[in-house]
PDB file of C-alpha atoms in Angstrom:
ATOM      1  CA  UNK A 122     108.384  11.137  17.052  1.00 53.00           C
ATOM      2  CA  UNK A 123     109.336  13.981  15.003  1.00 61.00           C
ATOM      3  CA  UNK A 124     113.083  14.553  15.078  1.00 66.00           C
ATOM      4  CA  UNK A 125     114.462  16.225  17.688  1.00 65.00           C
ATOM      5  CA  UNK A 126     111.004  15.330  19.588  1.00 68.00           C
ATOM      6  CA  UNK A 127     108.803  16.623  18.299  1.00 75.00           C
ATOM      7  CA  UNK A 128     104.828  15.105  19.159  1.00 81.00           C
ATOM      8  CA  UNK A 129     102.953  14.777  15.293  1.00 84.00           C
ATOM      9  CA  UNK A 130      99.587  15.445  15.425  1.00 90.00           C
ATOM     10  CA  UNK A 131      96.644  13.931  16.224  1.00 93.00           C
ATOM     11  CA  UNK A 132      94.992  13.051  13.036  1.00 96.00           C
ATOM     12  CA  UNK A 133      91.278  13.970  13.538  1.00 97.00           C
ATOM     13  CA  UNK A 134      90.455   9.710  14.351  1.00 98.00           C
ATOM     14  CA  UNK A 135      93.125   9.498  16.851  1.00 98.00           C
ATOM     15  CA  UNK A 136      91.797  11.927  19.029  1.00 98.00           C
ATOM     16  CA  UNK A 137      87.864  10.901  18.953  1.00 98.00           C
ATOM     17  CA  UNK A 138      89.859   7.270  19.224  1.00 98.00           C
ATOM     18  CA  UNK A 139      90.828   8.840  22.613  1.00 98.00           C
ATOM     19  CA  UNK A 140      88.676  10.424  23.774  1.00 98.00           C
ATOM     20  CA  UNK A 141      85.927   7.709  23.178  1.00 98.00           C
ATOM     21  CA  UNK A 142      88.598   5.791  25.264  1.00 97.00           C
ATOM     22  CA  UNK A 143      87.943   8.697  28.649  1.00 97.00           C
ATOM     23  CA  UNK A 144      84.687   8.497  28.112  1.00 96.00           C
ATOM     24  CA  UNK A 145      84.753   3.804  28.367  1.00 94.00           C
ATOM     25  CA  UNK A 146      87.085   4.973  31.499  1.00 94.00           C
ATOM     26  CA  UNK A 147      84.426   7.530  33.091  1.00 92.00           C
ATOM     27  CA  UNK A 148      82.057   3.770  31.650  1.00 89.00           C
ATOM     28  CA  UNK A 149      83.904   2.039  33.809  1.00 89.00           C
ATOM     29  CA  UNK A 150      84.105   3.865  37.078  1.00 89.00           C
ATOM     30  CA  UNK A 151      79.882   4.759  37.299  1.00 86.00           C
ATOM     31  CA  UNK A 152      79.585   1.106  36.951  1.00 85.00           C
ATOM     32  CA  UNK A 153      76.865  -1.659  35.242  1.00 74.00           C
ATOM     33  CA  UNK A 154      78.411  -1.332  31.680  1.00 75.00           C
ATOM     34  CA  UNK A 155      76.682  -4.265  29.872  1.00 82.00           C
ATOM     35  CA  UNK A 156      75.679  -1.736  26.840  1.00 88.00           C
ATOM     36  CA  UNK A 157      77.968   1.340  27.187  1.00 91.00           C
ATOM     37  CA  UNK A 158      81.057  -0.717  26.706  1.00 92.00           C
ATOM     38  CA  UNK A 159      80.689  -2.939  23.899  1.00 94.00           C
ATOM     39  CA  UNK A 160      79.193   0.080  21.998  1.00 96.00           C
ATOM     40  CA  UNK A 161      81.863   2.296  23.162  1.00 97.00           C
ATOM     41  CA  UNK A 162      84.599   0.197  21.729  1.00 97.00           C
ATOM     42  CA  UNK A 163      82.747  -0.389  18.446  1.00 98.00           C
ATOM     43  CA  UNK A 164      82.255   3.683  18.577  1.00 98.00           C
ATOM     44  CA  UNK A 165      86.183   3.161  18.442  1.00 98.00           C
ATOM     45  CA  UNK A 166      86.361   0.010  15.901  1.00 98.00           C
ATOM     46  CA  UNK A 167      84.067   2.052  12.712  1.00 98.00           C
ATOM     47  CA  UNK A 168      86.357   5.213  13.381  1.00 98.00           C
ATOM     48  CA  UNK A 169      89.499   3.168  12.782  1.00 98.00           C
ATOM     49  CA  UNK A 170      87.688   1.880   9.478  1.00 98.00           C
ATOM     50  CA  UNK A 171      86.142   4.755   8.377  1.00 98.00           C
ATOM     51  CA  UNK A 172      82.711   4.175   9.096  1.00 98.00           C
ATOM     52  CA  UNK A 173      81.863   6.785  10.970  1.00 98.00           C
ATOM     53  CA  UNK A 174      83.320  10.123  10.897  1.00 98.00           C
ATOM     54  CA  UNK A 175      85.347  11.265  14.640  1.00 98.00           C
ATOM     55  CA  UNK A 176      82.581  13.871  14.323  1.00 98.00           C
ATOM     56  CA  UNK A 177      79.415  11.788  14.544  1.00 98.00           C
ATOM     57  CA  UNK A 178      81.689   9.172  17.578  1.00 98.00           C
ATOM     58  CA  UNK A 179      82.177  11.724  19.943  1.00 98.00           C
ATOM     59  CA  UNK A 180      78.865  12.746  19.313  1.00 98.00           C
ATOM     60  CA  UNK A 181      77.481   9.534  20.123  1.00 98.00           C
ATOM     61  CA  UNK A 182      79.869   8.856  22.545  1.00 97.00           C
ATOM     62  CA  UNK A 183      79.135  12.167  24.538  1.00 97.00           C
ATOM     63  CA  UNK A 184      75.559  11.019  24.154  1.00 96.00           C
ATOM     64  CA  UNK A 185      76.023   7.411  25.616  1.00 94.00           C
ATOM     65  CA  UNK A 186      78.291   9.515  28.626  1.00 93.00           C
ATOM     66  CA  UNK A 187      75.785  11.596  29.074  1.00 93.00           C
ATOM     67  CA  UNK A 188      72.948   9.325  29.674  1.00 91.00           C
ATOM     68  CA  UNK A 189      74.769   7.448  31.626  1.00 86.00           C
ATOM     69  CA  UNK A 190      75.651   9.888  34.536  1.00 83.00           C
ATOM     70  CA  UNK A 191      71.809  10.731  34.826  1.00 84.00           C
ATOM     71  CA  UNK A 192      71.454   7.383  34.850  1.00 73.00           C
ATOM     72  CA  UNK A 193      73.612   8.881  38.983  1.00 61.00           C
TER      73      UNK A 193
END
């Protein structure tokens, strides 16, 4: 936090990591996550190490989530 209690704006990387975290939670609720969870955690790691852009990571996470939801 900044002085005065203001929050620091999130970086695009942190926003992508947080978004992927919400996708992970959604996948947990849908069950049977042999593939999805390790892949999503790997995307978070790749964003942290700058192996992948935040935009690409969000796109891939969204595709995984959409496939997961269409299976139900």
